[in-house]
mmCIF file of C-alpha atoms in Angstrom:
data_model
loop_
_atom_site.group_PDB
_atom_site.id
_atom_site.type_symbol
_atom_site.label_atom_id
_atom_site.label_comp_id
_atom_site.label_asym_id
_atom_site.label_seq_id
_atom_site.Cartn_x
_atom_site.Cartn_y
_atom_site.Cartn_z
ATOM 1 C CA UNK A 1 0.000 0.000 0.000
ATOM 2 C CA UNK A 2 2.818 2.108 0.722
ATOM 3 C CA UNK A 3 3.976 2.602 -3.033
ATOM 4 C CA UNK A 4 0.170 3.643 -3.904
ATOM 5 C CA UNK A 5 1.247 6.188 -1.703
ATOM 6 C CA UNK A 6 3.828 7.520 -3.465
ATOM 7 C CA UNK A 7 2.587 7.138 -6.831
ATOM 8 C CA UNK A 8 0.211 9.979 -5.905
ATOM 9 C CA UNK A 9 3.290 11.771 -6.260
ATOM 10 C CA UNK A 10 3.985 10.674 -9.769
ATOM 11 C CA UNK A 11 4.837 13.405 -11.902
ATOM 12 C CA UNK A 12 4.050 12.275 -15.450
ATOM 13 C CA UNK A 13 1.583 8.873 -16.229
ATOM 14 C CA UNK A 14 1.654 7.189 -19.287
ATOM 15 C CA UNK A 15 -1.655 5.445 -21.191
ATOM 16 C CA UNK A 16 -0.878 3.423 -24.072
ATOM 17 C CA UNK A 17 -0.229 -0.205 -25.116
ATOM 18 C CA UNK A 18 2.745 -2.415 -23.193
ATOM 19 C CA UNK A 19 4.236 -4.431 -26.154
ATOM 20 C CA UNK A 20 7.191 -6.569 -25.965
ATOM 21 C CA UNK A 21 8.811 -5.007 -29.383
ATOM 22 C CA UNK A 22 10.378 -8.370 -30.952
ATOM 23 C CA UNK A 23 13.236 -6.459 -33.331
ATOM 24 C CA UNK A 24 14.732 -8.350 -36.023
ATOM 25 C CA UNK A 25 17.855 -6.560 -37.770
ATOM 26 C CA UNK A 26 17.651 -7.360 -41.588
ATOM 27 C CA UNK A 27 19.485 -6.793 -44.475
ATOM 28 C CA UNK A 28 15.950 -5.023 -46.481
ATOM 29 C CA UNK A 29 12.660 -4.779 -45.592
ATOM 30 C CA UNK A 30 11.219 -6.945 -48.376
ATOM 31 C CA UNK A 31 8.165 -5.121 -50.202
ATOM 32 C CA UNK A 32 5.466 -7.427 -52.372
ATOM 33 C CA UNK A 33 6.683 -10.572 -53.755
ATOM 34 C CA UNK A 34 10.652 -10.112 -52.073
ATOM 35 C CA UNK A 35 12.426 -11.621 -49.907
ATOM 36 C CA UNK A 36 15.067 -10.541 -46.791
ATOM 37 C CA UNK A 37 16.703 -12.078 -44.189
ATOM 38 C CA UNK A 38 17.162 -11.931 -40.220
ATOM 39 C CA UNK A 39 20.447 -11.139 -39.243
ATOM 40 C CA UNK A 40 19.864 -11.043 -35.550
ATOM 41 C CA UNK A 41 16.626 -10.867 -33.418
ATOM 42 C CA UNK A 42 16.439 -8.614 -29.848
ATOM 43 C CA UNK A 43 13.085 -8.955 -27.697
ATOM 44 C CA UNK A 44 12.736 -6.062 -25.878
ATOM 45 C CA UNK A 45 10.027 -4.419 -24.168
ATOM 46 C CA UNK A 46 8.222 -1.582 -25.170
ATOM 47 C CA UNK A 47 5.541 0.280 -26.069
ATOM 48 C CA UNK A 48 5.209 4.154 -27.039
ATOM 49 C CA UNK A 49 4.053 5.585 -23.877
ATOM 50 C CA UNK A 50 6.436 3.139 -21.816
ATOM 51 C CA UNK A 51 9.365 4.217 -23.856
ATOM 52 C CA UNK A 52 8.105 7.977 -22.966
ATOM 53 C CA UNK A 53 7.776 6.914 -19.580
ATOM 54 C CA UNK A 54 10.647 4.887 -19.111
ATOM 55 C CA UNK A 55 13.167 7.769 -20.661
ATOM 56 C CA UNK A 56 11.679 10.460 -18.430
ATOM 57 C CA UNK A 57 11.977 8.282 -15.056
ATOM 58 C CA UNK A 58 16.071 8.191 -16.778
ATOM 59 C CA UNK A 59 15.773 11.967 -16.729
ATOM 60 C CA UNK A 60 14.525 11.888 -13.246
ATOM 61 C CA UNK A 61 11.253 12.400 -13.421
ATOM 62 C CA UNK A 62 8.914 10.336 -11.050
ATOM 63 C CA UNK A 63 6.436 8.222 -13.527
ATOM 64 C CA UNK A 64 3.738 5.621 -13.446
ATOM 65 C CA UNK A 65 1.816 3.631 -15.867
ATOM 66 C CA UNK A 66 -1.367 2.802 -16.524
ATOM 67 C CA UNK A 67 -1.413 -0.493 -19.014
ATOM 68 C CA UNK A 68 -2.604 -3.836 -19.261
ATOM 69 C CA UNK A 69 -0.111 -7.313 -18.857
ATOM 70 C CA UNK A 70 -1.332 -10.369 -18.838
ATOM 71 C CA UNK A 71 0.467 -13.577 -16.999
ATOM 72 C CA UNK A 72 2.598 -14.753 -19.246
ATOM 73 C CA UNK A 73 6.687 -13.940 -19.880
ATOM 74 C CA UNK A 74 6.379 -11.432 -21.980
ATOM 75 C CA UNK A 75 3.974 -9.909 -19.260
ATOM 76 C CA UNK A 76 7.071 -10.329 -16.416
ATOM 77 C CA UNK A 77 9.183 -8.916 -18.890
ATOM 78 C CA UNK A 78 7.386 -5.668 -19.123
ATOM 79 C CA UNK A 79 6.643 -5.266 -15.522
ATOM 80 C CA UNK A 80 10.388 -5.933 -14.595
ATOM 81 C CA UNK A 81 11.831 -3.928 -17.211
ATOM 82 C CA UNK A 82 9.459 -0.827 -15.716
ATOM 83 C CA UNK A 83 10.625 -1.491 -12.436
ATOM 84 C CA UNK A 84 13.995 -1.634 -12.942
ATOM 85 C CA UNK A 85 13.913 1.855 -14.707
ATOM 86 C CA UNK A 86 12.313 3.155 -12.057
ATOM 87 C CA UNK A 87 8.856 3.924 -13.094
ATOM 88 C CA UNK A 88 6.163 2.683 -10.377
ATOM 89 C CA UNK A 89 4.046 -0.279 -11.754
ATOM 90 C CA UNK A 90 0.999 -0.055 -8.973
ATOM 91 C CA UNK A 91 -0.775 1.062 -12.464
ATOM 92 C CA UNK A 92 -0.388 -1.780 -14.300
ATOM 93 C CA UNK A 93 -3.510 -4.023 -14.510
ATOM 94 C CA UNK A 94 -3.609 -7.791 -14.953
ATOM 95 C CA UNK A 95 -4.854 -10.407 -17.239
ATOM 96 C CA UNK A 96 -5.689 -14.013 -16.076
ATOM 97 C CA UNK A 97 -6.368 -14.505 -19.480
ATOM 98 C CA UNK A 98 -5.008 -13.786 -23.028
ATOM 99 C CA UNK A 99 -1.530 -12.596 -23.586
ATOM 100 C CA UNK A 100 0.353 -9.646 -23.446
ATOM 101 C CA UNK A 101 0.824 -7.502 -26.689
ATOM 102 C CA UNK A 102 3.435 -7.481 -28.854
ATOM 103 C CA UNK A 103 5.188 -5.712 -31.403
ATOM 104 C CA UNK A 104 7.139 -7.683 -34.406
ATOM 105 C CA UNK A 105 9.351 -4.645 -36.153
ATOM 106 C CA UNK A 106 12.181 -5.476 -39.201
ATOM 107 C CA UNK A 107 15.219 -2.798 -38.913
ATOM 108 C CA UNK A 108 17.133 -2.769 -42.147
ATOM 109 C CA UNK A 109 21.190 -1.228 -42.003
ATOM 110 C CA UNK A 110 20.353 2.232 -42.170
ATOM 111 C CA UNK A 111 17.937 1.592 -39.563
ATOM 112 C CA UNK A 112 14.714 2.270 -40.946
ATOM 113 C CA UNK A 113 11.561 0.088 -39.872
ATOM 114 C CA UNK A 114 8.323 -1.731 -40.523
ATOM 115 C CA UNK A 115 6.140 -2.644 -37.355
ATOM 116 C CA UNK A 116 3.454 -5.000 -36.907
ATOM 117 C CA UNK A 117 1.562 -5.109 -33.612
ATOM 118 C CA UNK A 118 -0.581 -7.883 -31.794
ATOM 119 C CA UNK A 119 -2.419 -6.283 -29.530
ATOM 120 C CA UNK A 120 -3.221 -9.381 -27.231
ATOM 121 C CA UNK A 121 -4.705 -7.694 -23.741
ATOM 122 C CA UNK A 122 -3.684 -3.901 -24.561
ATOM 123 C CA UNK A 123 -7.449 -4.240 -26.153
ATOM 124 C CA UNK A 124 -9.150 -4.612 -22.722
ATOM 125 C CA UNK A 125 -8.636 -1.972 -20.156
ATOM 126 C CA UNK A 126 -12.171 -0.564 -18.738
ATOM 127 C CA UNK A 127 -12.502 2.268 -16.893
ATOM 128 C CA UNK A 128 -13.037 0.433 -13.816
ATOM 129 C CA UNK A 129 -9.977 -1.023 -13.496
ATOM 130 C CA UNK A 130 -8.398 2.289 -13.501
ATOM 131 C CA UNK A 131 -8.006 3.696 -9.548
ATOM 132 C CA UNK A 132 -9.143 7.735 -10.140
ATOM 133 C CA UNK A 133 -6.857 7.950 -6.489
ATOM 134 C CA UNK A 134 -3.583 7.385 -8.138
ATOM 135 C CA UNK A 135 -3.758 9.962 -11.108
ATOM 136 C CA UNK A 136 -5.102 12.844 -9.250
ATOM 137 C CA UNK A 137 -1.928 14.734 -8.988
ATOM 138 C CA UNK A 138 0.386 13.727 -11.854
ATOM 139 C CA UNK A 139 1.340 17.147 -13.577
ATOM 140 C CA UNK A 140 1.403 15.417 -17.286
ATOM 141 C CA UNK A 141 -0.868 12.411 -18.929
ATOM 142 C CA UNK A 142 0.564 11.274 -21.937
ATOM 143 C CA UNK A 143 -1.791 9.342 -23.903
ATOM 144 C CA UNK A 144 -0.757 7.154 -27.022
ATOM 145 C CA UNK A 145 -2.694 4.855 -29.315
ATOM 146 C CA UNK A 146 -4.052 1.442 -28.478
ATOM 147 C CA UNK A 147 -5.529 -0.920 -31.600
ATOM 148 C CA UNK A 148 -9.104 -0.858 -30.325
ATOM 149 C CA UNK A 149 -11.592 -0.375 -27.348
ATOM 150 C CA UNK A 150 -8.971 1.075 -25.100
ATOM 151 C CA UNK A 151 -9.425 4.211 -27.209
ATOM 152 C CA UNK A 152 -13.108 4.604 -25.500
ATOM 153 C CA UNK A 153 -11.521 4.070 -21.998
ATOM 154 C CA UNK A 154 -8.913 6.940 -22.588
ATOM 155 C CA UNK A 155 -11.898 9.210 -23.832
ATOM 156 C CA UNK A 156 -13.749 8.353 -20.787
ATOM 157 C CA UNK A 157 -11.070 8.645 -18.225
ATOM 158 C CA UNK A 158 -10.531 12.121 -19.574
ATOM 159 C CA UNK A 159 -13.718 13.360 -17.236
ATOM 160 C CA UNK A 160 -11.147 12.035 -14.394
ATOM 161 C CA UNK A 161 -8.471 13.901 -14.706
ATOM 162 C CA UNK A 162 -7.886 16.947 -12.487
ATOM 163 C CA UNK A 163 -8.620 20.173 -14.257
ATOM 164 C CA UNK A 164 -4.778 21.030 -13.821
ATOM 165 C CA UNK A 165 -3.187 18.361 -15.326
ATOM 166 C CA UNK A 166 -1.555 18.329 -18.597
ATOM 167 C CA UNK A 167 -2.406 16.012 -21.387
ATOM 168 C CA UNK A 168 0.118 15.037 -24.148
ATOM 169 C CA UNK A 169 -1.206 13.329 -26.853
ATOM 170 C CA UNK A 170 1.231 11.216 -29.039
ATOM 171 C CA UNK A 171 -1.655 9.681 -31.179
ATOM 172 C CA UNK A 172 0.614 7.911 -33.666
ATOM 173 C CA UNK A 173 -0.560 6.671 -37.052
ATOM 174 C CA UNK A 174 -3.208 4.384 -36.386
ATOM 175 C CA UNK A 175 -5.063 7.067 -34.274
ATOM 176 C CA UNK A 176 -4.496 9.049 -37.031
ATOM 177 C CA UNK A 177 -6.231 7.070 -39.337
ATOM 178 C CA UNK A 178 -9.530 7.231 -37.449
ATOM 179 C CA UNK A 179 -9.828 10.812 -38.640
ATOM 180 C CA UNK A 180 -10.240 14.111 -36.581
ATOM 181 C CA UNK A 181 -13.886 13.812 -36.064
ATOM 182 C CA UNK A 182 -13.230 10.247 -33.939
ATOM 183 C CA UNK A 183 -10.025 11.794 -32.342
ATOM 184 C CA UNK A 184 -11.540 15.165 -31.248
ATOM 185 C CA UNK A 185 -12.787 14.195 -27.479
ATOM 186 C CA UNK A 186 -8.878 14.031 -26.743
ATOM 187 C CA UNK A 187 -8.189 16.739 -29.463
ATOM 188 C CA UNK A 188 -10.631 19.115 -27.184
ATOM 189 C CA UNK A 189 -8.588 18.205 -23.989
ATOM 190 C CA UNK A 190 -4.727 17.654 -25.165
ATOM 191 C CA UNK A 191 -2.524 20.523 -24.207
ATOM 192 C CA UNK A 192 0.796 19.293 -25.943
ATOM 193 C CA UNK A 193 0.152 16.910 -29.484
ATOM 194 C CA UNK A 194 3.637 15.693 -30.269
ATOM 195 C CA UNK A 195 2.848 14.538 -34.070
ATOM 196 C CA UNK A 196 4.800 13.729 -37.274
ATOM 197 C CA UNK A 197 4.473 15.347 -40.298
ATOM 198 C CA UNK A 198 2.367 12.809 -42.038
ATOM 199 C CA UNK A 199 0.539 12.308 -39.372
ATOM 200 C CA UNK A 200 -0.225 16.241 -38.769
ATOM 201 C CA UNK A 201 -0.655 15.932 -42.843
ATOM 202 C CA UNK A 202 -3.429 12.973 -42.520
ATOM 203 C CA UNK A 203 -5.222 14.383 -39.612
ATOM 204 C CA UNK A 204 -5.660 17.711 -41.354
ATOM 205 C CA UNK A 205 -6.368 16.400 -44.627
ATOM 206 C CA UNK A 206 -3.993 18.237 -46.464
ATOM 207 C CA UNK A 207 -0.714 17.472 -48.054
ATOM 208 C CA UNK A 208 0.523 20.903 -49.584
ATOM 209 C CA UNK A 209 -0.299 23.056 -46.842
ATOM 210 C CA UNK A 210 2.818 24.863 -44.699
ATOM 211 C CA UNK A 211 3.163 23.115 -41.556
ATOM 212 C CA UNK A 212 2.907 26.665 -39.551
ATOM 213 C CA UNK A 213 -0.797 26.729 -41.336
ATOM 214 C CA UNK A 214 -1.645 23.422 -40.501
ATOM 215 C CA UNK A 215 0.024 23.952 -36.766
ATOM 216 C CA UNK A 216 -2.186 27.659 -36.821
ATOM 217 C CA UNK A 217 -5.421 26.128 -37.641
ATOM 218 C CA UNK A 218 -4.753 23.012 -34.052
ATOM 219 C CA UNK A 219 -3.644 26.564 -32.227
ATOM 220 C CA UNK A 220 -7.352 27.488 -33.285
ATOM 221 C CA UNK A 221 -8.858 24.541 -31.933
ATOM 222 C CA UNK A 222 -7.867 24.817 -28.905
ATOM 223 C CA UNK A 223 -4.349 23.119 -28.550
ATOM 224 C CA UNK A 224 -1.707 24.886 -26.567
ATOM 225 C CA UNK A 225 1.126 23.385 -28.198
ATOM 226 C CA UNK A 226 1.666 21.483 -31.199
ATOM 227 C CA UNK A 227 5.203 20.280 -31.955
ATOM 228 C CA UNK A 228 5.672 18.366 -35.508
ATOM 229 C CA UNK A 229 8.830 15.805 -35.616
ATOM 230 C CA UNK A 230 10.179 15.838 -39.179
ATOM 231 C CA UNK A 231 13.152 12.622 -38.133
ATOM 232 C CA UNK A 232 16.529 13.560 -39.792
ATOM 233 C CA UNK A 233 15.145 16.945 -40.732
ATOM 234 C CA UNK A 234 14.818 18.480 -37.165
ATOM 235 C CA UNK A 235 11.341 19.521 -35.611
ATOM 236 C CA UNK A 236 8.750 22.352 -35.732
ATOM 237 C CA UNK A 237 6.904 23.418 -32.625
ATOM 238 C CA UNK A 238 4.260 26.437 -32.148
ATOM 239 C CA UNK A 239 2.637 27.662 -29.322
ATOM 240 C CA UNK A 240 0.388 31.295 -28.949
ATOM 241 C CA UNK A 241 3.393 33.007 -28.532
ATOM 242 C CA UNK A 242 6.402 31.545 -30.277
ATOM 243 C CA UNK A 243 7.478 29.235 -32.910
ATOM 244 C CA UNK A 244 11.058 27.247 -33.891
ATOM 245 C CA UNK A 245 12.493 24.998 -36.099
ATOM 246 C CA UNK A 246 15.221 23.022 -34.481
ATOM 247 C CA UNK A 247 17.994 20.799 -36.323
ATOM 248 C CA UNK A 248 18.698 17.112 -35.534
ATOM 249 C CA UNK A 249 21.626 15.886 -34.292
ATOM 250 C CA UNK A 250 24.358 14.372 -36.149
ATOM 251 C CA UNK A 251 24.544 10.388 -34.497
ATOM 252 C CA UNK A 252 25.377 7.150 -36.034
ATOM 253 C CA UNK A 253 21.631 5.016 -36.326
ATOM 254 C CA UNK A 254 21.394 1.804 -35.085
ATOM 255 C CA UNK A 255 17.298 1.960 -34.519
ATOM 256 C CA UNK A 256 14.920 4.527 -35.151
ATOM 257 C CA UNK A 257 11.755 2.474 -33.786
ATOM 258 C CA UNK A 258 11.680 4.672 -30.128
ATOM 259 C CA UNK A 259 13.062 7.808 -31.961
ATOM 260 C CA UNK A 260 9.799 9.589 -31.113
ATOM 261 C CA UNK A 261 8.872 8.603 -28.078
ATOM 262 C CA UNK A 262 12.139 9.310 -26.532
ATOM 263 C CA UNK A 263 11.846 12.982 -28.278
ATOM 264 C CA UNK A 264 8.845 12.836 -26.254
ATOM 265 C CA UNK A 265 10.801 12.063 -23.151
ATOM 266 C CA UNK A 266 13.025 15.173 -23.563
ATOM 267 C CA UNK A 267 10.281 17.682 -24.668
ATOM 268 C CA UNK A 268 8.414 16.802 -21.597
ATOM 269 C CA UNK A 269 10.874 16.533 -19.160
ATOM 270 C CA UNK A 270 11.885 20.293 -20.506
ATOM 271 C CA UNK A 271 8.675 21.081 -20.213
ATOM 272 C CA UNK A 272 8.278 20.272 -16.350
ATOM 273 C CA UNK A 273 11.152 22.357 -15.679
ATOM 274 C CA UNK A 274 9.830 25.121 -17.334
ATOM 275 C CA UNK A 275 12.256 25.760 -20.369
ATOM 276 C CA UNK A 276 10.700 27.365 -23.494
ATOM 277 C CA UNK A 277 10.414 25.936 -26.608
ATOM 278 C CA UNK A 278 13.136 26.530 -28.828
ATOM 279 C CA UNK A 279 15.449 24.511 -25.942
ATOM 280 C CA UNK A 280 12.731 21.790 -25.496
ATOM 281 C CA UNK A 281 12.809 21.057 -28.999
ATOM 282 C CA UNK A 282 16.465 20.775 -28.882
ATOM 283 C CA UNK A 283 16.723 18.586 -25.788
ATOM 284 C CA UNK A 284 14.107 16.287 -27.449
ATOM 285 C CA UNK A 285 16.412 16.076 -30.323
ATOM 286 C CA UNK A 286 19.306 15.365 -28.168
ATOM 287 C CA UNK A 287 17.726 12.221 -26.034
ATOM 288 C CA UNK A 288 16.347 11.318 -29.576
ATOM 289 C CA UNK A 289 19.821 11.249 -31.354
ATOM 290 C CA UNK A 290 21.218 8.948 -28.200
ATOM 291 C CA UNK A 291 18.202 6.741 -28.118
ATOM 292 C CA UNK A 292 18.654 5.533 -32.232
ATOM 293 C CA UNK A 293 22.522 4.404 -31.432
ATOM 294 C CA UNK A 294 21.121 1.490 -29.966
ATOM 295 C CA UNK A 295 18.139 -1.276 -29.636
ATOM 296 C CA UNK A 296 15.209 -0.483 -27.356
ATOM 297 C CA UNK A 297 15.767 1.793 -24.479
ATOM 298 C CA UNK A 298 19.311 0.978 -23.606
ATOM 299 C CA UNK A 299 20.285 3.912 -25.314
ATOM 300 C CA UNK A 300 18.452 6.227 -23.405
ATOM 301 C CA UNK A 301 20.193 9.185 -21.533
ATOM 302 C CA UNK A 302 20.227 9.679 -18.187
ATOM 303 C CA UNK A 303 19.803 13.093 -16.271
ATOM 304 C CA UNK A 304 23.695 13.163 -15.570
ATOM 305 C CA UNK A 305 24.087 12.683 -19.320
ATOM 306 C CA UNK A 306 21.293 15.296 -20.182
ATOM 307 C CA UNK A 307 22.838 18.048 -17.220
ATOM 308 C CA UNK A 308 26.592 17.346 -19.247
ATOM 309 C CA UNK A 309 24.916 18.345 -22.826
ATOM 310 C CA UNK A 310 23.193 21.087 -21.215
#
């Protein structure tokens, strides 16, 4: 009971799918009617809003998560992986049944990807098994994107959260797909939407525009911030009052498949300490350009690493 305690404390909470990500390193990602082969396979877990989670608890940042497991070893492997980073796991929510979620991905040399995800119990989470006590005072909820009716259970626990709380929405491309009209319950309430650019481009129908329009017209709805991650290219971020474009960083790629959520990770722990954006975007780019010189999140920085760049 004691840790329920302190996960009131919890600065940041995550809400998304726990995947094991099951890597394979090939030499191509075969298209239609090709071939490839595995050169070496790495299970390790993951998840968008754990890697978030797990690369701001590096940075320091106390951080819980709300997900579904189920009993199985891919399960353990999730739970003990979020322990051992540090992020409280009194969130998590079991499955007698089914099994956990996973995420097959094919990285070819110059690390680009192709993901496929089995959802297993990610699917299942209802409201109820969600205690309202433990997310009361987190600062930041980060949502990201399940497969199915764990969607309606993120819309619904939005009535929960405290009026003060921040939500960052990460809504990733198959959220995306569902259109603005489905995604606009969480559009209404999301604070920060950390987005790529064909994402931004698919949710506002429009594949010409300037992304400063595009950006303008989210401003309009209601959005405080809205930061667009272009990968190699850098990152564009807008708020009411300011605006930047900030470079990547120069880094030898191993694996891009947590690039963006570990951006995520160093946007938000900026934001908590109350840097503007111009140097969020630019710490984001930093954690990202560590996280890609390796598999999974052993490549993430920690907050001695982050205070050297600084």
């Amino acid at each position: 009971m004691e840790i329920l305690d302190m996960d009131l404390n919890a600065e940041v909470i995550g809400f998304g799918a726990l995947n094991v990500d099951k890597l394979y390193s090939v030499g191509k990602i075969a298209g239609k009617d090709e071939e490839s082969f595995i050169k070496k396979e790495t299970d390790t877990p993951g998840g968008s809003a754990a890697n978030t989670i797990i690369g701001l608890s590096r940075l320091g940042c106390s951080t819980s998560i709300i997900g579904k497991i189920a009993e199985d070893d891919d399960g353990d492997l999730i739970e003990y992986n979020l322990a051992i980073n540090g992020v409280y796991t009194n969130n998590l929510i079991y499955s007698e049944t089914g099994a956990t979620g996973k995420c097959l991905g094919f990285v070819d040399e110059e690390g680009e990807r192709c993901l496929y995800i089995d959802p297993g119990v990610n699917d299942d989470i209802k409201i109820g098994e969600i205690n309202p006590l433990n997310i009361m005072r987190c600062k930041i909820m980060h949502y990201t994107s399940f497969v199915g009716d764990s969607f309606k259970t993120q819309i619904e626990l939005l009535e929960k959260l405290n009026d003060a709380t921040i939500l960052s929405f990460d809504p990733g491309m198959l959220y995306v797909q569902k259109g603005f009209v489905e995604l606009e319950p969480i559009l209404k309430r999301t604070n920060i939407l950390l987005i790529n650019e064909p994402e931004l481009r698919l949710l506002c129908n429009n594949d010409k525009a300037p992304l400063k329009e595009l950006a303008i017209g989210l401003l309009d709805h209601g959005i405080e911030t809205v930061v667009v991650k272009q990968g190699s290219k850098g990152v564009f971020a807008m708020d009411n009052s300011q605006e930047c474009f900030v470079e990547s960083f120069e880094c030898d790629v191993v694996d891009t498949t947590g690039a963006g959520d570990s951006f995520n990770s160093g946007f938000l722990y900026s934001f908590l300490q109350g840097y503007d954006l111009e140097k969020s975007c630019r710490i984001g780019n930093w954690v990202a350009s560590k996280s890609i010189e390796g598999f999974g999140v052993d490549k993430f920085p920690s907050l001695k690493d982050l205070m050297e760049f600084i």
